[in-house]
Amino acid sequence: MNIRLSALLLSVSALALSLPSISSAQVNGEVGRASDVVIQGSILEPEKLQVSDDTKLTALIKAPEGFKVEVFARDLINPRMLAVSDKGIVYATRRSVGDVIMLKDDDNDGKADGALTVASRPGMHGIAFDGSTVFLVTIHDVYTADVKEDGTFGPLKRIINDLPDAGQHANRTLGIGPDGMLYIGSGSTCNECQDDNPENATVLRASKDGASRSIFASGLRNTIGFDWEPTTGVLYGMDHGIDWLGDEVQVEELNRIEQGKKYGWPYVYGMSGLNPRMDPPEGVTLEDWAKQSTEPVLGYTAHSAPMQMAFYDGSSFPPDYQGDAFIAMRGSWNRRPPSGYEIVRVNFENGKPVAFEKFLEGFLLQQVNGKYGYLGRLTGVAVGKDGSLFVADDSNGTVYKVSFSASATTQAAEARTIPNVVTDMPASKIAIDLVEAKGSDAIAVTSAFDQDAPIPLQYAADGDNASPALEWSGAPEGSKSFVIICDDPDAAKPKPFTHWIAYDIPASFTKMREGIPGAPILQDPKGLKQGANSVGSLGYTGPKPPVGDPAHHYHFQVFALDIETLGLEPGQKRDAVLKAMEGHVLAEGQIVGTFERKMASK
């Protein structure tokens, strides 16, 4: 096969760091509840090219001056995510094979001595080391294992078994944060849709024993690559943009991922671009959603398909690479001309990203017949203990090693502690103990369970996760709205764990049916708003105490207010709701139910 050795040069405009707006993109027309737009897209799939000779292959790959690219291992079938253990051993997950392979280089000749499978589960994809423990993730499950002296893994122990379904994005990844918590990338099930599981299209935060987890950030379509900036401890991640909005839309987003924030998907993309095909829930406009969402800090060429991301903490690259990030771009199938098929560098200055630049290119080639071909689709990046950069190609089954040839010797970088910027909520009391009512007469609250009796399974997270029916009476004259807050004071963290917040409930409404949807604003009763629970989703989330804990107590609290609205947007947290209630509570009441999990559930 004849190959033109010059790589495809993308236009300067395609690499521009400013994010295109609707008007400059290929979404032309009116966007809103009744969109009328024209979108032009492409399908262009480059063909796979193979070069069997290592020297000829690496000669086609372009790197900055002074850098050397070598084949570390080949014929690996499908290496995806990479990780390097404390002992400097390189590991790769293989999603299509369903395993993890160890790539040792005991003779230090710069090439792997072989590939040894050290763990095996269907759909194995994400991998992270925490000292002598390895964490692995499949679609639904997270496993841990001890790392033995020879680098092999001990028996796998499953610590999480109920991650959401994956659908289109079955590429779970994970990492250990500076706070000692486990972070899991959980993509959407689709290109653009209203996922019914609030844990889809998120980054999740879990304890390392898997006993508890919450939504750290949402509105992230498919954030496979994420890592913590070494000097600030801030989490950054690259999110895959929405397809079928045009060749130049949507850019791939570099987001500063912060606790409790949402990032737009599926209704808003890029710099507050409005998705013409998707409408938010009733009562919320696209403009409202954009105001509530956080824009990316940088954008990269649309459809490049960002994969693994790693900050450079080695010592063998030039000093100006310290603290910069590398991202693998797997490459497009729906852009003309193709994009991606490269490793990019994100320049950071004073702990903040300022620009993208190409680091490794030449994997995308234009043949003499005008068609495009690729030498690799890049998926994994990891920094070695000697300061080199390892790069995985999941199409031709190759792992590359990139070193800086100008350095006569390489020394392992000193271990640096990344600062923790994530703080947990301090322990508090349940809402009814924090609020002072003007009247002394209590509101009578009833439900499907008796006072201090077990809550039926259908209202628990392991059951139907449906909110229980509530009815209340005895609200004083002058009541203009109600608030419902459900707290669990027996939870270890956060304390209390809030399972439900509903506010701006009309005064004429004193009976809540079971199974209320998790919409931000309800249509029946009209205007009822729901806040964020401690899981990080909107609306009700059922009891799910740790297995083996004594029965937890769930306080369903009802407050009568002398105002019709708290003046808050939907999605507020408990503290904001309680603050808005101050001085307006006429009466309060509660019913308490219990729940205990005696055995693990699927």
mmCIF file of C-alpha atoms in Angstrom, residues 63-412:
data_model
loop_
_atom_site.group_PDB
_atom_site.id
_atom_site.type_symbol
_atom_site.label_atom_id
_atom_site.label_comp_id
_atom_site.label_asym_id
_atom_site.label_seq_id
_atom_site.Cartn_x
_atom_site.Cartn_y
_atom_site.Cartn_z
ATOM 1 C CA ALA A 63 7.740 14.478 17.892
ATOM 2 C CA PRO A 64 9.287 17.757 19.072
ATOM 3 C CA GLU A 65 13.025 18.134 18.597
ATOM 4 C CA GLY A 66 15.064 16.074 21.033
ATOM 5 C CA PHE A 67 12.366 13.462 21.654
ATOM 6 C CA LYS A 68 12.704 9.829 20.617
ATOM 7 C CA VAL A 69 9.791 7.482 19.900
ATOM 8 C CA GLU A 70 10.326 3.720 20.181
ATOM 9 C CA VAL A 71 8.076 0.680 20.048
ATOM 10 C CA PHE A 72 7.892 -0.673 23.602
ATOM 11 C CA ALA A 73 5.539 -3.565 22.797
ATOM 12 C CA ARG A 74 3.479 -4.643 19.794
ATOM 13 C CA ASP A 75 0.890 -7.267 18.794
ATOM 14 C CA LEU A 76 -1.042 -6.627 22.019
ATOM 15 C CA ILE A 77 -4.459 -6.700 20.264
ATOM 16 C CA ASN A 78 -6.291 -3.906 22.105
ATOM 17 C CA PRO A 79 -4.298 -1.970 24.752
ATOM 18 C CA ARG A 80 -6.484 0.854 26.088
ATOM 19 C CA MET A 81 -5.707 2.488 29.447
ATOM 20 C CA LEU A 82 -2.164 2.496 30.825
ATOM 21 C CA ALA A 83 -0.864 2.672 34.389
ATOM 22 C CA VAL A 84 2.567 2.480 35.999
ATOM 23 C CA SER A 85 2.987 0.881 39.423
ATOM 24 C CA ASP A 86 5.204 2.178 42.221
ATOM 25 C CA LYS A 87 7.856 -0.275 41.027
ATOM 26 C CA GLY A 88 7.786 1.209 37.534
ATOM 27 C CA ILE A 89 6.009 -1.704 35.840
ATOM 28 C CA VAL A 90 3.717 -0.776 32.947
ATOM 29 C CA TYR A 91 0.212 -2.259 32.759
ATOM 30 C CA ALA A 92 -2.429 -2.018 30.045
ATOM 31 C CA THR A 93 -6.105 -2.891 30.080
ATOM 32 C CA ARG A 94 -7.620 -4.597 27.051
ATOM 33 C CA ARG A 95 -11.359 -3.984 26.863
ATOM 34 C CA SER A 96 -12.079 -6.297 23.933
ATOM 35 C CA VAL A 97 -10.028 -9.098 25.485
ATOM 36 C CA GLY A 98 -11.317 -8.373 28.976
ATOM 37 C CA ASP A 99 -8.052 -8.404 30.889
ATOM 38 C CA VAL A 100 -5.059 -6.498 32.259
ATOM 39 C CA ILE A 101 -1.573 -7.265 30.971
ATOM 40 C CA MET A 102 1.760 -6.605 32.662
ATOM 41 C CA LEU A 103 4.559 -5.296 30.419
ATOM 42 C CA LYS A 104 7.851 -5.759 32.268
ATOM 43 C CA ASP A 105 11.225 -4.589 31.003
ATOM 44 C CA ASP A 106 13.550 -6.468 33.356
ATOM 45 C CA ASP A 107 16.600 -6.172 31.095
ATOM 46 C CA ASN A 108 16.113 -2.394 30.666
ATOM 47 C CA ASP A 109 16.502 -2.521 26.900
ATOM 48 C CA GLY A 110 13.542 -0.200 26.344
ATOM 49 C CA LYS A 111 11.232 -2.983 25.187
ATOM 50 C CA ALA A 112 8.754 -5.115 27.092
ATOM 51 C CA ASP A 113 9.976 -8.651 27.737
ATOM 52 C CA GLY A 114 6.489 -9.972 27.068
ATOM 53 C CA ALA A 115 2.844 -9.559 28.020
ATOM 54 C CA LEU A 116 1.417 -11.449 30.989
ATOM 55 C CA THR A 117 -2.272 -11.382 31.923
ATOM 56 C CA VAL A 118 -2.608 -10.473 35.616
ATOM 57 C CA ALA A 119 -6.384 -9.930 35.889
ATOM 58 C CA SER A 120 -9.364 -10.889 33.782
ATOM 59 C CA ARG A 121 -12.970 -9.702 33.742
ATOM 60 C CA PRO A 122 -15.270 -8.861 30.813
ATOM 61 C CA GLY A 123 -15.135 -5.184 29.873
ATOM 62 C CA MET A 124 -12.040 -4.397 31.977
ATOM 63 C CA HIS A 125 -11.033 -0.826 31.176
ATOM 64 C CA GLY A 126 -9.952 1.583 33.934
ATOM 65 C CA ILE A 127 -6.898 0.992 36.130
ATOM 66 C CA ALA A 128 -5.237 2.952 38.944
ATOM 67 C CA PHE A 129 -2.641 2.148 41.591
ATOM 68 C CA ASP A 130 -2.729 3.194 45.229
ATOM 69 C CA GLY A 131 0.543 1.966 46.686
ATOM 70 C CA SER A 132 0.448 -1.829 46.719
ATOM 71 C CA THR A 133 -3.251 -1.935 45.783
ATOM 72 C CA VAL A 134 -4.664 -1.787 42.277
ATOM 73 C CA PHE A 135 -8.180 -0.605 41.408
ATOM 74 C CA LEU A 136 -9.911 -1.867 38.260
ATOM 75 C CA VAL A 137 -13.269 -1.015 36.725
ATOM 76 C CA THR A 138 -15.583 -2.702 34.237
ATOM 77 C CA ILE A 139 -18.986 -1.431 33.128
ATOM 78 C CA HIS A 140 -20.808 -2.165 36.389
ATOM 79 C CA ASP A 141 -18.092 -3.280 38.803
ATOM 80 C CA VAL A 142 -15.047 -1.966 40.642
ATOM 81 C CA TYR A 143 -12.425 -4.417 41.888
ATOM 82 C CA THR A 144 -9.341 -4.189 44.068
ATOM 83 C CA ALA A 145 -6.387 -6.538 44.341
ATOM 84 C CA ASP A 146 -3.056 -6.660 46.123
ATOM 85 C CA VAL A 147 0.007 -6.144 43.944
ATOM 86 C CA LYS A 148 2.527 -8.903 44.613
ATOM 87 C CA GLU A 149 6.305 -8.495 44.726
ATOM 88 C CA ASP A 150 6.664 -9.839 41.186
ATOM 89 C CA GLY A 151 4.062 -7.376 39.883
ATOM 90 C CA THR A 152 1.255 -9.888 39.453
ATOM 91 C CA PHE A 153 -2.089 -9.317 41.156
ATOM 92 C CA GLY A 154 -3.706 -11.251 43.957
ATOM 93 C CA PRO A 155 -7.357 -12.368 43.865
ATOM 94 C CA LEU A 156 -9.831 -9.726 42.752
ATOM 95 C CA LYS A 157 -12.236 -8.364 45.360
ATOM 96 C CA ARG A 158 -15.366 -6.653 44.083
ATOM 97 C CA ILE A 159 -16.177 -3.506 46.076
ATOM 98 C CA ILE A 160 -18.848 -1.973 43.795
ATOM 99 C CA ASN A 161 -21.314 -3.971 41.711
ATOM 100 C CA ASP A 162 -23.971 -1.483 40.666
ATOM 101 C CA LEU A 163 -22.489 1.188 38.423
ATOM 102 C CA PRO A 164 -25.071 2.321 35.855
ATOM 103 C CA ASP A 165 -25.538 0.735 32.449
ATOM 104 C CA ALA A 166 -23.170 2.065 29.810
ATOM 105 C CA GLY A 167 -24.828 1.772 26.409
ATOM 106 C CA GLN A 168 -22.789 3.728 23.864
ATOM 107 C CA HIS A 169 -20.039 4.650 26.339
ATOM 108 C CA ALA A 170 -18.771 1.465 27.968
ATOM 109 C CA ASN A 171 -15.387 2.942 28.872
ATOM 110 C CA ARG A 172 -15.309 3.344 32.634
ATOM 111 C CA THR A 173 -12.126 4.864 34.059
ATOM 112 C CA LEU A 174 -10.989 5.634 37.581
ATOM 113 C CA GLY A 175 -8.354 7.404 39.650
ATOM 114 C CA ILE A 176 -7.386 8.026 43.270
ATOM 115 C CA GLY A 177 -7.785 11.669 44.256
ATOM 116 C CA PRO A 178 -5.644 13.729 46.642
ATOM 117 C CA ASP A 179 -8.474 13.335 49.176
ATOM 118 C CA GLY A 180 -7.951 9.566 49.228
ATOM 119 C CA MET A 181 -11.261 8.957 47.463
ATOM 120 C CA LEU A 182 -11.962 6.942 44.331
ATOM 121 C CA TYR A 183 -13.120 8.889 41.258
ATOM 122 C CA ILE A 184 -14.958 7.066 38.458
ATOM 123 C CA GLY A 185 -15.760 8.354 34.985
ATOM 124 C CA SER A 186 -19.293 7.210 34.120
ATOM 125 C CA GLY A 187 -20.278 8.159 30.578
ATOM 126 C CA SER A 188 -23.733 8.638 29.118
ATOM 127 C CA THR A 189 -25.564 5.764 27.451
ATOM 128 C CA CYS A 190 -26.040 7.747 24.255
ATOM 129 C CA ASN A 191 -24.904 10.607 22.050
ATOM 130 C CA GLU A 192 -27.588 12.958 23.398
ATOM 131 C CA CYS A 193 -30.557 11.889 25.500
ATOM 132 C CA GLN A 194 -32.156 12.199 28.913
ATOM 133 C CA ASP A 195 -30.479 9.347 30.791
ATOM 134 C CA ASP A 196 -32.811 7.949 33.435
ATOM 135 C CA ASN A 197 -29.960 7.034 35.792
ATOM 136 C CA PRO A 198 -28.526 10.203 37.375
ATOM 137 C CA GLU A 199 -25.111 8.517 37.713
ATOM 138 C CA ASN A 200 -24.667 8.455 33.926
ATOM 139 C CA ALA A 201 -22.769 11.346 32.323
ATOM 140 C CA THR A 202 -20.944 12.087 35.570
ATOM 141 C CA VAL A 203 -17.751 11.762 37.514
ATOM 142 C CA LEU A 204 -18.531 9.760 40.646
ATOM 143 C CA ARG A 205 -16.704 9.970 43.985
ATOM 144 C CA ALA A 206 -16.591 6.856 46.159
ATOM 145 C CA SER A 207 -14.871 5.622 49.277
ATOM 146 C CA LYS A 208 -12.038 3.188 48.585
ATOM 147 C CA ASP A 209 -13.987 0.360 50.192
ATOM 148 C CA GLY A 210 -16.920 1.049 47.862
ATOM 149 C CA ALA A 211 -19.326 1.477 50.773
ATOM 150 C CA SER A 212 -20.480 4.947 49.748
ATOM 151 C CA ARG A 213 -20.445 7.124 46.664
ATOM 152 C CA SER A 214 -21.945 10.305 45.299
ATOM 153 C CA ILE A 215 -22.076 12.311 42.098
ATOM 154 C CA PHE A 216 -19.072 14.636 42.114
ATOM 155 C CA ALA A 217 -19.956 16.480 38.885
ATOM 156 C CA SER A 218 -22.614 15.985 36.201
ATOM 157 C CA GLY A 219 -23.447 16.980 32.636
ATOM 158 C CA LEU A 220 -20.265 15.284 31.372
ATOM 159 C CA ARG A 221 -21.096 13.250 28.264
ATOM 160 C CA ASN A 222 -18.090 10.921 28.414
ATOM 161 C CA THR A 223 -15.071 12.035 30.433
ATOM 162 C CA ILE A 224 -12.617 9.162 30.012
ATOM 163 C CA GLY A 225 -9.433 11.106 30.712
ATOM 164 C CA PHE A 226 -9.025 13.063 33.940
ATOM 165 C CA ASP A 227 -6.206 13.875 36.344
ATOM 166 C CA TRP A 228 -5.242 16.274 39.134
ATOM 167 C CA GLU A 229 -3.018 19.299 38.471
ATOM 168 C CA PRO A 230 0.041 18.671 40.671
ATOM 169 C CA THR A 231 0.443 22.120 42.266
ATOM 170 C CA THR A 232 -3.176 23.121 42.856
ATOM 171 C CA GLY A 233 -4.889 19.749 43.281
ATOM 172 C CA VAL A 234 -7.623 20.821 40.844
ATOM 173 C CA LEU A 235 -9.263 18.048 38.818
ATOM 174 C CA TYR A 236 -9.247 18.510 35.033
ATOM 175 C CA GLY A 237 -10.873 16.241 32.478
ATOM 176 C CA MET A 238 -11.463 16.017 28.728
ATOM 177 C CA ASP A 239 -15.078 15.442 27.741
ATOM 178 C CA HIS A 240 -16.199 13.983 24.406
ATOM 179 C CA GLY A 241 -18.371 16.428 22.483
ATOM 180 C CA ILE A 242 -21.796 15.657 21.021
ATOM 181 C CA ASP A 243 -21.838 14.121 17.533
ATOM 182 C CA TRP A 244 -23.967 15.217 14.569
ATOM 183 C CA LEU A 245 -23.817 18.950 15.204
ATOM 184 C CA GLY A 246 -21.451 19.452 12.256
ATOM 185 C CA ASP A 247 -17.816 18.890 11.323
ATOM 186 C CA GLU A 248 -16.613 21.746 13.536
ATOM 187 C CA VAL A 249 -19.097 21.268 16.383
ATOM 188 C CA GLN A 250 -18.938 20.267 19.158
ATOM 189 C CA VAL A 251 -15.382 20.930 20.334
ATOM 190 C CA GLU A 252 -13.809 18.499 22.756
ATOM 191 C CA GLU A 253 -13.961 20.173 26.177
ATOM 192 C CA LEU A 254 -11.207 20.588 28.731
ATOM 193 C CA ASN A 255 -13.150 21.131 31.950
ATOM 194 C CA ARG A 256 -12.099 22.199 35.398
ATOM 195 C CA ILE A 257 -14.200 19.627 37.235
ATOM 196 C CA GLU A 258 -15.462 20.850 40.589
ATOM 197 C CA GLN A 259 -17.717 19.294 43.185
ATOM 198 C CA GLY A 260 -21.423 19.846 42.671
ATOM 199 C CA LYS A 261 -21.126 21.587 39.310
ATOM 200 C CA LYS A 262 -22.818 20.554 36.083
ATOM 201 C CA TYR A 263 -21.304 20.950 32.647
ATOM 202 C CA GLY A 264 -24.200 21.236 30.231
ATOM 203 C CA TRP A 265 -24.778 17.882 28.524
ATOM 204 C CA PRO A 266 -27.127 17.039 26.879
ATOM 205 C CA TYR A 267 -28.759 20.452 26.464
ATOM 206 C CA VAL A 268 -25.770 22.808 26.388
ATOM 207 C CA TYR A 269 -22.287 22.396 24.916
ATOM 208 C CA GLY A 270 -19.049 24.361 24.594
ATOM 209 C CA MET A 271 -19.337 28.046 25.408
ATOM 210 C CA SER A 272 -23.045 27.849 26.249
ATOM 211 C CA GLY A 273 -24.057 26.593 22.810
ATOM 212 C CA LEU A 274 -27.668 25.377 22.832
ATOM 213 C CA ASN A 275 -28.383 21.897 21.496
ATOM 214 C CA PRO A 276 -31.158 22.300 18.912
ATOM 215 C CA ARG A 277 -32.411 18.726 19.307
ATOM 216 C CA MET A 278 -32.761 18.546 23.096
ATOM 217 C CA ASP A 279 -35.154 20.399 25.383
ATOM 218 C CA PRO A 280 -34.704 20.493 29.181
ATOM 219 C CA PRO A 281 -37.501 19.325 31.487
ATOM 220 C CA GLU A 282 -40.683 21.394 31.541
ATOM 221 C CA GLY A 283 -40.270 24.624 33.444
ATOM 222 C CA VAL A 284 -36.580 24.979 32.526
ATOM 223 C CA THR A 285 -35.390 26.716 29.351
ATOM 224 C CA LEU A 286 -32.191 26.070 27.421
ATOM 225 C CA GLU A 287 -31.008 29.486 28.561
ATOM 226 C CA ASP A 288 -31.722 28.541 32.193
ATOM 227 C CA TRP A 289 -29.713 25.348 31.787
ATOM 228 C CA ALA A 290 -26.815 27.272 30.251
ATOM 229 C CA LYS A 291 -26.745 29.689 33.200
ATOM 230 C CA GLN A 292 -26.612 26.768 35.622
ATOM 231 C CA SER A 293 -23.790 25.041 33.713
ATOM 232 C CA THR A 294 -20.042 25.605 33.811
ATOM 233 C CA GLU A 295 -18.242 26.335 30.547
ATOM 234 C CA PRO A 296 -14.998 24.559 29.585
ATOM 235 C CA VAL A 297 -11.671 26.278 30.118
ATOM 236 C CA LEU A 298 -10.362 25.277 26.672
ATOM 237 C CA GLY A 299 -11.688 23.527 23.590
ATOM 238 C CA TYR A 300 -9.980 21.279 21.039
ATOM 239 C CA THR A 301 -10.794 20.227 17.476
ATOM 240 C CA ALA A 302 -14.239 18.643 17.215
ATOM 241 C CA HIS A 303 -14.504 14.841 17.051
ATOM 242 C CA SER A 304 -10.855 14.235 18.029
ATOM 243 C CA ALA A 305 -12.082 11.725 20.669
ATOM 244 C CA PRO A 306 -10.035 12.448 23.824
ATOM 245 C CA MET A 307 -9.050 9.407 25.832
ATOM 246 C CA GLN A 308 -6.609 9.049 28.738
ATOM 247 C CA MET A 309 -5.044 12.142 30.305
ATOM 248 C CA ALA A 310 -1.937 12.374 32.483
ATOM 249 C CA PHE A 311 -0.026 15.261 34.031
ATOM 250 C CA TYR A 312 3.712 15.058 33.531
ATOM 251 C CA ASP A 313 5.469 14.604 36.876
ATOM 252 C CA GLY A 314 8.700 13.078 35.573
ATOM 253 C CA SER A 315 12.145 14.675 35.467
ATOM 254 C CA SER A 316 13.666 13.628 32.132
ATOM 255 C CA PHE A 317 11.663 15.926 29.820
ATOM 256 C CA PRO A 318 12.697 19.596 29.525
ATOM 257 C CA PRO A 319 11.707 21.709 32.557
ATOM 258 C CA ASP A 320 8.882 23.517 30.757
ATOM 259 C CA TYR A 321 7.006 20.205 30.460
ATOM 260 C CA GLN A 322 6.716 19.920 34.241
ATOM 261 C CA GLY A 323 3.071 20.177 35.261
ATOM 262 C CA ASP A 324 1.755 20.057 31.696
ATOM 263 C CA ALA A 325 -0.772 17.414 30.669
ATOM 264 C CA PHE A 326 -0.744 14.864 27.852
ATOM 265 C CA ILE A 327 -3.961 13.618 26.245
ATOM 266 C CA ALA A 328 -4.441 10.763 23.776
ATOM 267 C CA MET A 329 -6.754 11.652 20.879
ATOM 268 C CA ARG A 330 -8.130 8.457 19.346
ATOM 269 C CA GLY A 331 -9.406 10.150 16.207
ATOM 270 C CA SER A 332 -12.619 10.930 14.374
ATOM 271 C CA TRP A 333 -14.963 8.909 12.189
ATOM 272 C CA ASN A 334 -17.379 11.747 11.453
ATOM 273 C CA ARG A 335 -15.374 14.788 10.420
ATOM 274 C CA ARG A 336 -13.998 16.035 7.107
ATOM 275 C CA PRO A 337 -11.023 16.242 7.229
ATOM 276 C CA PRO A 338 -10.373 13.734 10.020
ATOM 277 C CA SER A 339 -9.178 15.012 13.397
ATOM 278 C CA GLY A 340 -7.284 13.467 16.285
ATOM 279 C CA TYR A 341 -4.979 10.456 15.821
ATOM 280 C CA GLU A 342 -2.357 12.217 17.948
ATOM 281 C CA ILE A 343 -1.032 13.009 21.395
ATOM 282 C CA VAL A 344 -1.565 16.601 22.471
ATOM 283 C CA ARG A 345 0.075 18.606 25.211
ATOM 284 C CA VAL A 346 -1.827 21.079 27.366
ATOM 285 C CA ASN A 347 0.403 23.925 28.497
ATOM 286 C CA PHE A 348 -0.215 24.982 32.095
ATOM 287 C CA GLU A 349 1.038 28.240 33.559
ATOM 288 C CA ASN A 350 0.758 28.903 37.281
ATOM 289 C CA GLY A 351 -1.433 25.833 37.606
ATOM 290 C CA LYS A 352 -3.915 26.903 34.903
ATOM 291 C CA PRO A 353 -4.316 25.632 31.312
ATOM 292 C CA VAL A 354 -3.502 28.184 28.626
ATOM 293 C CA ALA A 355 -3.142 26.346 25.298
ATOM 294 C CA PHE A 356 -3.066 23.057 23.408
ATOM 295 C CA GLU A 357 -0.228 22.007 21.146
ATOM 296 C CA LYS A 358 0.546 18.853 19.204
ATOM 297 C CA PHE A 359 3.109 16.543 20.776
ATOM 298 C CA LEU A 360 3.022 13.334 18.713
ATOM 299 C CA GLU A 361 1.567 13.349 15.209
ATOM 300 C CA GLY A 362 2.028 11.504 11.941
ATOM 301 C CA PHE A 363 -0.374 8.706 12.813
ATOM 302 C CA LEU A 364 -2.917 10.115 10.325
ATOM 303 C CA LEU A 365 -1.748 9.895 6.716
ATOM 304 C CA GLN A 366 -3.165 10.795 3.336
ATOM 305 C CA GLN A 367 -2.522 8.168 0.692
ATOM 306 C CA VAL A 368 -1.736 8.762 -2.969
ATOM 307 C CA ASN A 369 -5.329 7.876 -3.855
ATOM 308 C CA GLY A 370 -6.524 10.743 -1.660
ATOM 309 C CA LYS A 371 -7.989 8.519 1.022
ATOM 310 C CA TYR A 372 -6.992 8.778 4.655
ATOM 311 C CA GLY A 373 -5.349 6.060 6.674
ATOM 312 C CA TYR A 374 -4.050 5.755 10.206
ATOM 313 C CA LEU A 375 -1.080 4.047 11.812
ATOM 314 C CA GLY A 376 -2.722 4.046 15.216
ATOM 315 C CA ARG A 377 -5.717 5.147 17.258
ATOM 316 C CA LEU A 378 -4.236 6.438 20.484
ATOM 317 C CA THR A 379 -5.984 5.687 23.754
ATOM 318 C CA GLY A 380 -3.588 5.518 26.697
ATOM 319 C CA VAL A 381 -0.902 7.750 28.204
ATOM 320 C CA ALA A 382 1.123 7.181 31.368
ATOM 321 C CA VAL A 383 4.325 8.636 32.784
ATOM 322 C CA GLY A 384 7.044 6.106 33.595
ATOM 323 C CA LYS A 385 9.212 6.196 36.697
ATOM 324 C CA ASP A 386 12.188 7.068 34.485
ATOM 325 C CA GLY A 387 10.334 10.118 33.165
ATOM 326 C CA SER A 388 9.441 8.623 29.800
ATOM 327 C CA LEU A 389 5.916 8.742 28.380
ATOM 328 C CA PHE A 390 4.106 5.542 27.411
ATOM 329 C CA VAL A 391 1.430 5.711 24.708
ATOM 330 C CA ALA A 392 -1.093 3.001 23.780
ATOM 331 C CA ASP A 393 -2.650 2.374 20.354
ATOM 332 C CA ASP A 394 -5.697 0.117 20.618
ATOM 333 C CA SER A 395 -6.057 -0.509 16.882
ATOM 334 C CA ASN A 396 -2.681 -1.895 15.851
ATOM 335 C CA GLY A 397 -2.006 -3.169 19.371
ATOM 336 C CA THR A 398 1.135 -1.145 20.045
ATOM 337 C CA VAL A 399 2.570 0.597 23.096
ATOM 338 C CA TYR A 400 5.171 3.288 22.403
ATOM 339 C CA LYS A 401 7.816 4.742 24.689
ATOM 340 C CA VAL A 402 8.731 8.416 24.286
ATOM 341 C CA SER A 403 11.952 9.687 25.843
ATOM 342 C CA PHE A 404 13.958 12.878 25.639
ATOM 343 C CA SER A 405 17.214 11.918 23.974
ATOM 344 C CA ALA A 406 19.080 15.071 25.014
ATOM 345 C CA SER A 407 19.190 13.915 28.632
ATOM 346 C CA ALA A 408 22.291 11.861 29.319
ATOM 347 C CA THR A 409 20.807 10.301 32.426
ATOM 348 C CA THR A 410 17.316 9.951 33.765
ATOM 349 C CA GLN A 411 16.370 10.168 37.389
ATOM 350 C CA ALA A 412 13.080 9.347 38.980
#
